[in-house]
Coordinates of C-alpha atoms in Angstrom, one line a residue:
M1 CA 78.1 94.1 116.4
Q2 CA 79.1 94.0 112.8
Q3 CA 78.1 90.8 111.0
K4 CA 80.7 89.1 109.0
I5 CA 81.2 86.2 106.6
I6 CA 84.4 84.1 107.1
I7 CA 86.1 82.9 103.9
L8 CA 88.5 80.1 104.6
D9 CA 91.3 80.1 102.0
F10 CA 92.5 76.8 100.7
G11 CA 94.9 78.5 98.2
S12 CA 92.7 79.4 95.3
Q13 CA 93.7 82.3 93.0
T14 CA 90.2 83.6 93.2
T15 CA 89.8 83.7 96.9
Q16 CA 90.2 87.5 97.0
L17 CA 87.5 87.7 94.3
I18 CA 85.1 85.8 96.6
G19 CA 85.8 88.5 99.2
R20 CA 85.2 91.3 96.9
R21 CA 81.9 89.9 95.7
V22 CA 80.7 89.5 99.3
R23 CA 81.7 93.1 100.1
E24 CA 79.8 94.3 97.0
L25 CA 76.8 92.9 98.8
D26 CA 77.4 95.4 101.5
T27 CA 78.5 92.7 103.9
F28 CA 81.8 92.6 105.8
C29 CA 83.9 89.5 105.3
E30 CA 87.3 88.3 106.4
I31 CA 89.6 86.0 104.4
L32 CA 91.5 83.6 106.7
P33 CA 93.8 80.6 106.2
Y34 CA 91.8 77.4 106.1
N35 CA 93.1 76.4 109.6
K36 CA 92.4 79.7 111.3
F37 CA 88.6 79.7 111.8
P38 CA 87.9 82.1 114.7
Q39 CA 86.3 80.2 117.6
N40 CA 83.4 81.7 119.7
D41 CA 83.0 84.7 117.5
P42 CA 79.2 85.7 117.6
T43 CA 79.6 88.1 114.7
V44 CA 80.1 85.3 112.2
I45 CA 77.0 84.6 110.2
G46 CA 78.3 82.2 107.5
V47 CA 81.4 80.4 106.2
I48 CA 82.6 80.0 102.6
L49 CA 85.2 77.4 101.7
S50 CA 87.3 78.5 98.7
G51 CA 88.8 76.5 95.9
S52 CA 92.4 75.1 96.0
P53 CA 95.2 74.0 93.7
Y54 CA 95.2 70.6 95.4
S55 CA 93.1 67.5 95.0
V56 CA 91.4 66.2 98.2
H57 CA 93.5 63.0 97.7
D58 CA 96.8 64.8 97.7
P59 CA 98.9 64.0 100.8
E60 CA 99.6 67.8 101.2
A61 CA 96.0 68.9 100.6
F62 CA 94.7 71.4 103.1
K63 CA 92.0 69.9 105.3
V64 CA 89.8 71.5 108.0
D65 CA 87.7 70.2 110.9
L66 CA 84.2 71.0 109.6
S67 CA 82.6 70.5 113.0
Q68 CA 84.0 73.9 114.0
F69 CA 81.2 75.6 112.1
V70 CA 78.9 73.1 110.4
G71 CA 75.5 73.1 112.2
K72 CA 76.3 76.5 113.8
V73 CA 76.2 78.8 110.8
P74 CA 75.4 78.2 107.1
V75 CA 78.3 76.9 105.0
L76 CA 79.0 77.2 101.2
G77 CA 81.7 75.1 99.6
I78 CA 83.1 76.3 96.2
C79 CA 85.0 73.9 93.9
Y80 CA 87.6 72.3 96.2
G81 CA 85.4 73.4 99.1
A82 CA 82.5 71.4 97.6
Q83 CA 84.7 68.4 97.0
F84 CA 86.2 68.5 100.5
I85 CA 82.7 68.6 102.1
S86 CA 81.7 65.6 100.1
Y87 CA 84.9 63.7 100.8
A88 CA 84.8 64.5 104.5
N89 CA 81.3 63.2 104.9
G90 CA 81.7 59.9 103.0
G91 CA 81.0 61.0 99.4
K92 CA 83.2 60.1 96.5
V93 CA 85.6 62.4 94.6
E94 CA 87.5 61.0 91.6
K95 CA 89.7 62.2 88.9
A96 CA 87.7 63.6 86.0
D97 CA 88.1 61.9 82.6
S98 CA 89.3 65.3 81.4
R99 CA 89.9 68.5 83.3
E100 CA 86.7 70.4 83.4
Y101 CA 87.6 74.0 82.6
G102 CA 85.6 76.8 81.1
R103 CA 82.0 77.7 80.4
A104 CA 79.1 75.3 81.1
N105 CA 75.4 75.6 81.5
L106 CA 73.1 74.4 84.2
T107 CA 70.9 71.9 82.5
Q108 CA 68.8 71.5 85.5
F109 CA 68.6 73.1 89.0
D110 CA 66.2 73.0 91.9
S111 CA 64.4 76.4 91.6
Q112 CA 62.9 75.8 95.1
N113 CA 66.2 75.7 96.7
P114 CA 67.1 79.1 98.2
L115 CA 70.6 79.0 96.7
F116 CA 69.1 79.1 93.2
A117 CA 66.3 81.6 93.8
G118 CA 65.9 83.9 90.8
F119 CA 68.1 81.7 88.4
E120 CA 67.3 81.6 84.7
P121 CA 67.1 78.3 82.8
N122 CA 70.4 77.2 81.3
S123 CA 72.3 79.7 83.4
Q124 CA 76.0 79.9 82.4
V125 CA 78.6 78.9 85.0
W126 CA 82.4 78.6 85.0
M127 CA 84.2 75.3 85.8
S128 CA 87.8 74.9 86.8
H129 CA 88.7 71.5 88.3
G130 CA 90.5 68.3 87.7
D131 CA 88.6 66.1 90.1
T132 CA 84.8 65.7 90.2
I133 CA 82.3 64.5 92.7
T134 CA 80.9 61.1 91.6
A135 CA 78.8 60.4 94.7
I136 CA 77.4 62.7 97.4
P137 CA 77.2 61.6 101.1
D138 CA 74.1 60.3 102.8
G139 CA 71.8 63.2 103.9
F140 CA 72.7 65.3 100.8
E141 CA 70.8 65.9 97.6
C142 CA 71.8 67.0 94.1
I143 CA 70.4 70.5 93.4
A144 CA 72.1 71.3 90.0
S145 CA 73.7 69.6 87.1
T146 CA 75.4 70.5 83.8
A147 CA 75.8 68.3 80.7
N148 CA 79.1 66.8 82.0
V149 CA 78.9 67.3 85.8
R150 CA 76.1 65.5 87.6
Y151 CA 76.7 67.1 90.9
A152 CA 77.3 70.7 89.9
A153 CA 75.7 71.7 93.2
Y154 CA 74.4 69.8 96.1
A155 CA 73.0 70.5 99.6
S156 CA 72.4 68.9 102.9
T157 CA 68.9 67.8 103.8
L158 CA 69.7 68.0 107.5
Q159 CA 72.0 71.0 108.0
P160 CA 72.6 74.4 106.4
I161 CA 75.3 73.2 103.9
W162 CA 75.5 74.1 100.3
A163 CA 78.2 73.3 97.8
V164 CA 78.9 74.1 94.1
Q165 CA 81.6 72.7 91.9
F166 CA 81.7 75.9 89.7
H167 CA 83.0 79.3 90.6
P168 CA 80.2 81.9 91.3
E169 CA 82.7 84.6 92.1
V170 CA 84.1 84.9 88.5
F171 CA 82.6 87.1 85.8
H172 CA 81.8 84.1 83.5
S173 CA 79.3 82.7 86.0
V174 CA 76.6 85.0 84.7
Q175 CA 74.3 84.7 87.8
G176 CA 77.2 84.1 90.3
T177 CA 76.5 87.3 92.2
Q178 CA 72.8 86.2 92.4
L179 CA 73.9 82.9 94.0
L180 CA 76.3 84.7 96.4
R181 CA 73.5 87.1 97.3
N182 CA 71.1 84.2 97.9
F183 CA 73.6 82.7 100.3
V184 CA 75.0 85.8 102.1
V185 CA 71.7 87.8 102.3
D186 CA 68.8 85.3 102.3
I187 CA 70.4 82.2 103.9
C188 CA 72.9 83.8 106.3
G189 CA 70.7 86.8 107.0
S190 CA 73.1 89.7 106.3
K191 CA 71.7 93.0 107.2
Q192 CA 73.9 94.6 104.5
E193 CA 75.2 97.4 106.8
W194 CA 78.8 97.5 105.4
S195 CA 79.2 100.6 103.2
A196 CA 81.6 103.4 102.5
A197 CA 79.7 105.8 104.7
S198 CA 79.4 103.4 107.6
F199 CA 83.1 102.6 107.3
I200 CA 84.0 106.3 107.5
D201 CA 81.9 106.9 110.5
T202 CA 83.2 103.8 112.3
T203 CA 86.8 104.4 111.4
V204 CA 86.9 108.0 112.3
N205 CA 85.5 107.2 115.7
E206 CA 88.0 104.4 116.2
L207 CA 90.9 106.6 115.1
R208 CA 89.9 109.3 117.6
Q209 CA 89.9 106.7 120.4
Q210 CA 93.1 105.0 119.2
L211 CA 95.2 108.1 118.7
G212 CA 93.8 110.5 121.3
N213 CA 95.9 113.7 121.2
D214 CA 98.9 112.0 119.7
R215 CA 100.7 113.3 116.6
V216 CA 100.8 111.0 113.5
I217 CA 103.3 110.8 110.6
L218 CA 102.2 109.5 107.2
G219 CA 104.2 109.0 104.0
L220 CA 102.3 110.1 101.0
S221 CA 102.9 108.8 97.5
G222 CA 100.4 110.6 95.4
G223 CA 98.4 107.4 95.0
V224 CA 94.9 106.6 95.9
D225 CA 95.6 104.5 99.1
S226 CA 97.8 107.0 100.9
S227 CA 95.6 109.9 99.8
V228 CA 92.4 108.3 101.3
C229 CA 94.3 107.3 104.4
A230 CA 95.5 110.9 104.8
T231 CA 92.0 112.3 104.3
L232 CA 90.5 109.9 106.8
L233 CA 93.2 110.7 109.4
N234 CA 92.7 114.5 108.8
K235 CA 89.0 114.1 109.4
A236 CA 89.7 112.3 112.7
I237 CA 92.7 114.3 114.2
G238 CA 93.1 117.4 111.9
N239 CA 96.5 119.1 112.1
R240 CA 98.0 116.5 114.4
L241 CA 98.7 114.6 111.2
T242 CA 101.9 115.5 109.4
C243 CA 102.4 114.0 105.8
I244 CA 105.7 113.6 104.1
F245 CA 105.9 113.4 100.3
V246 CA 109.4 112.4 99.0
D247 CA 110.3 113.1 95.4
H248 CA 112.9 110.6 94.3
G249 CA 113.2 112.2 90.9
M250 CA 111.4 109.4 89.0
L251 CA 107.8 110.5 89.3
R252 CA 105.8 111.4 86.2
K253 CA 106.3 114.7 84.5
N254 CA 105.6 117.6 86.9
E255 CA 104.1 115.1 89.3
F256 CA 105.6 116.5 92.5
S257 CA 104.2 120.0 92.1
K258 CA 100.8 118.8 90.8
V259 CA 100.3 116.4 93.7
M260 CA 101.5 118.9 96.3
D261 CA 98.9 121.4 95.0
M262 CA 96.2 118.7 95.2
Y263 CA 97.1 117.8 98.8
N264 CA 97.2 121.5 99.8
G265 CA 93.8 121.8 98.3
L266 CA 92.5 119.1 100.5
G267 CA 93.8 121.0 103.6
L268 CA 96.5 118.4 104.5
N269 CA 99.6 119.4 106.4
V270 CA 102.2 118.2 103.9
I271 CA 106.0 118.5 103.8
G272 CA 107.5 118.0 100.4
V273 CA 111.1 116.7 100.1
D274 CA 113.1 116.8 96.9
A275 CA 115.7 114.1 97.3
S276 CA 116.3 113.4 93.6
D277 CA 120.0 114.2 93.6
R278 CA 120.6 111.5 96.2
F279 CA 118.6 108.9 94.4
F280 CA 120.2 109.5 91.0
K281 CA 123.7 109.4 92.5
D282 CA 123.0 106.1 94.3
L283 CA 121.4 104.5 91.2
E284 CA 124.3 105.5 88.9
G285 CA 125.3 102.5 86.7
V286 CA 122.8 100.1 88.3
T287 CA 120.9 97.9 85.8
D288 CA 119.6 95.0 87.8
P289 CA 115.8 95.6 88.5
E290 CA 115.9 94.1 92.0
Q291 CA 118.9 96.1 92.9
K292 CA 117.2 99.3 91.7
R293 CA 114.3 98.5 94.0
K294 CA 116.5 97.9 97.0
I295 CA 118.4 101.1 96.5
I296 CA 115.3 103.2 96.1
G297 CA 113.6 101.5 99.1
R298 CA 116.7 102.0 101.3
D299 CA 117.1 105.6 100.3
F300 CA 113.4 106.3 100.7
V301 CA 113.5 104.9 104.3
E302 CA 116.5 107.0 105.2
V303 CA 115.1 110.2 103.6
F304 CA 111.7 109.7 105.2
N305 CA 113.3 108.8 108.6
A306 CA 115.5 111.9 108.6
E307 CA 112.5 114.2 107.9
A308 CA 110.3 112.4 110.4
R309 CA 112.8 112.7 113.2
K310 CA 112.2 116.4 113.0
I311 CA 108.7 115.8 114.4
T312 CA 109.9 114.9 117.8
D313 CA 106.5 114.4 119.5
A314 CA 105.1 111.9 116.9
K315 CA 104.0 108.6 118.4
W316 CA 102.4 106.9 115.3
L317 CA 103.3 106.0 111.8
A318 CA 100.3 105.7 109.5
Q319 CA 100.3 103.6 106.3
G320 CA 97.9 103.1 103.5
T321 CA 98.1 99.3 103.7
I322 CA 95.0 97.8 102.2
Y323 CA 93.5 94.3 102.6
P324 CA 95.1 92.6 99.6
D325 CA 98.5 93.8 100.8
R326 CA 97.9 91.8 104.1
I327 CA 96.4 88.8 102.4
E328 CA 99.4 88.6 99.9
S329 CA 101.9 89.0 102.8
L330 CA 100.9 85.7 104.3
N331 CA 100.2 82.4 102.6
I332 CA 97.7 79.9 104.1
T333 CA 100.4 78.3 106.2
G334 CA 101.1 81.7 107.8
K335 CA 104.6 82.2 106.3
V336 CA 105.5 85.5 104.7
I337 CA 105.7 85.2 101.0
K338 CA 105.5 88.8 99.9
S339 CA 106.1 91.9 101.9
H340 CA 103.6 94.7 101.1
H341 CA 104.6 97.9 99.4
N342 CA 104.5 100.3 102.3
V343 CA 107.4 101.6 104.4
G344 CA 108.4 98.3 105.9
G345 CA 110.6 98.5 109.0
L346 CA 110.0 102.1 109.9
P347 CA 107.7 101.7 112.9
E348 CA 110.3 99.6 114.7
E349 CA 113.3 101.7 113.6
M350 CA 111.6 105.0 114.7
H351 CA 110.0 103.5 117.8
L352 CA 106.5 104.4 116.5
S353 CA 103.2 102.5 116.8
L354 CA 101.6 101.6 113.5
C355 CA 98.2 102.9 112.3
E356 CA 96.6 101.3 109.2
P357 CA 93.0 102.8 108.7
L358 CA 92.5 101.0 105.4
K359 CA 93.7 97.6 106.4
W360 CA 90.2 96.0 105.8
L361 CA 89.5 97.6 102.4
F362 CA 89.9 96.3 98.8
K363 CA 91.1 98.8 96.2
D364 CA 87.6 99.4 94.8
E365 CA 86.4 100.0 98.3
V366 CA 89.2 102.5 98.9
R367 CA 88.0 104.5 95.9
R368 CA 84.3 104.4 97.1
V369 CA 85.5 105.7 100.5
G370 CA 87.5 108.4 98.8
H371 CA 84.4 109.5 96.8
Q372 CA 82.4 109.6 100.0
L373 CA 85.1 111.8 101.6
G374 CA 84.8 114.2 98.7
I375 CA 88.3 113.7 97.3
P376 CA 88.6 114.9 93.7
D377 CA 88.3 112.4 90.9
R378 CA 91.7 113.3 89.6
L379 CA 93.1 111.7 92.8
I380 CA 90.6 108.9 93.3
K381 CA 90.7 107.6 89.7
R382 CA 94.5 107.8 89.4
H383 CA 96.0 104.6 88.0
P384 CA 98.3 102.6 90.2
F385 CA 101.9 103.7 90.0
P386 CA 105.0 101.7 91.2
G387 CA 106.7 102.8 94.3
P388 CA 110.2 103.0 92.6
G389 CA 108.4 105.1 89.9
L390 CA 109.9 105.3 86.4
A391 CA 113.1 103.5 87.6
V392 CA 111.3 100.2 86.9
R393 CA 110.0 101.4 83.6
I394 CA 113.5 102.2 82.2
L395 CA 115.3 99.0 81.1
G396 CA 119.0 99.5 81.9
D397 CA 120.7 102.1 84.1
I398 CA 119.0 105.3 85.3
T399 CA 120.1 108.8 84.2
R400 CA 118.3 112.1 84.3
E401 CA 118.2 112.3 80.5
K402 CA 116.5 108.9 80.3
V403 CA 114.0 109.9 82.9
R404 CA 113.4 113.1 80.9
I405 CA 112.7 111.1 77.7
L406 CA 110.3 108.7 79.5
Q407 CA 108.5 111.5 81.3
D408 CA 107.9 113.4 78.1
A409 CA 106.6 110.3 76.2
D410 CA 104.5 109.1 79.2
D411 CA 103.0 112.5 79.6
I412 CA 101.8 112.5 75.9
Y413 CA 100.4 109.0 76.4
I414 CA 98.5 109.5 79.7
S415 CA 97.3 113.1 78.8
A416 CA 95.8 111.7 75.5
M417 CA 94.1 108.9 77.4
E418 CA 92.6 111.4 79.9
Q419 CA 91.2 113.4 77.0
Y420 CA 90.0 110.6 74.7
V421 CA 86.2 110.2 74.9
C422 CA 84.9 106.7 74.0
P423 CA 81.6 106.1 72.1
D424 CA 79.8 105.4 75.3
G425 CA 80.9 108.9 76.7
E426 CA 83.4 107.5 79.2
L427 CA 87.0 108.6 79.2
L428 CA 89.4 106.0 77.9
Y429 CA 91.6 106.6 81.0
D430 CA 88.7 105.5 83.3
K431 CA 88.3 102.3 81.3
V432 CA 91.9 101.2 81.9
W433 CA 93.2 99.8 85.2
Q434 CA 96.8 100.9 84.7
A435 CA 98.7 102.5 81.8
G436 CA 102.3 103.6 81.5
T437 CA 105.2 103.9 79.1
V438 CA 108.4 101.8 79.2
L439 CA 111.8 103.1 77.8
L440 CA 113.9 100.4 76.2
S441 CA 117.1 102.3 76.9
T442 CA 119.2 99.2 76.3
V443 CA 117.9 99.0 72.7
R444 CA 118.4 101.4 69.7
S445 CA 116.4 101.2 66.5
V446 CA 117.0 102.7 63.1
G447 CA 114.6 105.3 61.9
V448 CA 114.3 108.1 59.3
M449 CA 113.4 111.7 60.2
G450 CA 113.4 114.1 57.3
D451 CA 116.4 113.1 55.1
E452 CA 118.4 111.7 57.9
R453 CA 118.7 108.3 59.5
T454 CA 118.2 108.1 63.3
Y455 CA 119.5 105.6 65.8
E456 CA 117.5 106.2 68.9
H457 CA 115.4 104.4 71.6
P458 CA 112.0 102.7 71.2
V459 CA 109.3 103.1 73.9
A460 CA 106.6 100.5 74.7
L461 CA 103.1 101.6 75.7
R462 CA 101.4 99.4 78.3
A463 CA 97.7 99.4 79.2
V464 CA 95.8 96.7 81.1
T465 CA 92.3 96.0 82.3
S466 CA 91.9 94.4 85.7
T467 CA 89.8 94.5 88.9
D468 CA 92.5 93.8 91.5
A469 CA 95.9 93.5 89.6
M470 CA 96.1 89.8 90.5
T471 CA 95.3 89.0 86.9
A472 CA 95.2 91.5 84.0
D473 CA 94.5 91.6 80.3
W474 CA 96.0 94.0 77.8
A475 CA 93.6 96.8 76.9
H476 CA 92.3 96.9 73.3
L477 CA 92.9 100.6 72.7
P478 CA 91.3 102.3 69.7
Y479 CA 93.5 102.4 66.6
D480 CA 93.0 106.1 66.0
F481 CA 94.0 106.9 69.6
M482 CA 97.2 104.7 69.3
A483 CA 98.1 106.3 65.9
K484 CA 97.8 109.8 67.3
V485 CA 99.8 109.0 70.4
S486 CA 102.6 107.3 68.4
N487 CA 102.9 110.1 66.0
E488 CA 103.0 112.8 68.7
I489 CA 105.7 110.9 70.8
I490 CA 108.0 110.4 67.8
N491 CA 107.6 114.0 66.6
K492 CA 107.9 115.7 70.0
V493 CA 110.1 113.5 72.2
R494 CA 113.8 113.9 71.4
G495 CA 115.5 110.5 71.7
V496 CA 112.6 108.3 70.6
N497 CA 112.0 107.1 67.1
R498 CA 109.8 104.0 67.5
V499 CA 106.6 103.2 69.5
C500 CA 105.4 99.7 70.3
Y501 CA 102.4 98.4 72.2
D502 CA 102.6 95.6 74.8
I503 CA 99.9 92.9 74.2
S504 CA 100.9 90.6 77.0
S505 CA 98.5 89.5 79.8
K506 CA 99.1 88.7 83.4
P507 CA 99.9 85.9 83.8
P508 CA 102.3 84.9 82.2
A509 CA 103.7 88.5 82.0
T510 CA 103.5 91.1 84.8
I511 CA 102.0 94.5 84.5
E512 CA 105.3 96.3 85.0
W513 CA 108.4 95.3 82.9
E514 CA 110.7 95.2 85.9

């Protein structure tokens, strides 16, 4: 049986990050709402309680019956989780004099406690809480402090319970991974058997059992998730998989032919459908971003459905849904707050069963599985690209001419990024999570070319660094690179006379402009 860590989500923005850190320790984990602990599951070897936007004293604060798992498996509380464990056992949690946020250092810690094995003196941690623990319950002891937080960490002397008021999952907690390793591997006893290779072997066998001799349809997008999904299915069932790649006319320059060539090189059975005329007609005059998305989504479903109906013996629809899609689709009360980006509604409409081979993987794990499957880097390392394509990177209505302008500008930008070698020898493209160009087609700016004034459109370049797209910072691109790209776009792309760079982070901005 596959071991797993259960992470109970109390609403923290970093809960997914806890999950990714655990997976990086070659250990399977599952993120569940705080009130959905799985009863009588022998594969659970430990429980982590996440942070929360609430105070334990808030009437609406999320609370859990700790007796479901305390004393049965090791437990680690993080931030709110630590405060809740103290509160529930008779300790004291009070409002801090000032919100404790940012870097701190452990002024003392119990080096004999297994949670802090291997820690260096004065280790830096990251605090983010408004309440603080002022007294721990009977049967517990303090095992770490900072200059301002007496109970930075504490543990039970009677049961396998540990709690930390800082966030070991974030980058700024320098030895946070060491702490999680100590808990997951040494305390919980993980055998560290979760890996890309083991996932492929297990999943291929499960797909063969699940699908038998049935035929499967998959919608390809040219992105990492659908490409890895297709390759896994191809490995499991071969030519009983039929892939459909719809061109809505708003892909990157020459994207349709390039991606079709790559898929054919992987031995996939792919049907390419050029439906651009329909999409451009239906988008004519539409400027509202949400309306654009709805039209493109509707048309995609109808085009895909029409093509799929030609495969009369298909019984399954496969989708490249990944774990964050599913976590984001449900909040911790179980209500839908965000539908994921795959082809929603098609399985019911087409009377097909749904197959989601990647549903347990984070994005970085999808890429590792892709490498293990032998998929070329040019597919695996591709930046995320919005489903509606360049339609949500054109401010204003959509026309073929505007798409042409944006495709040309974007091609110069991305091609230059793929060729620029940084001082450490790594390509600039590989250092960036996502990059793209935005056409401000509702704006015109004055320029001078030769002896003539111009009145044309500006474009904005966007590049961000991230690990999971939940948060993102603008990428600090080299000045020489930006100067070259700007000059080339203005000189070569008819319709553009100004290049800007977007230095907004997420939050408060989003990665895409629409």
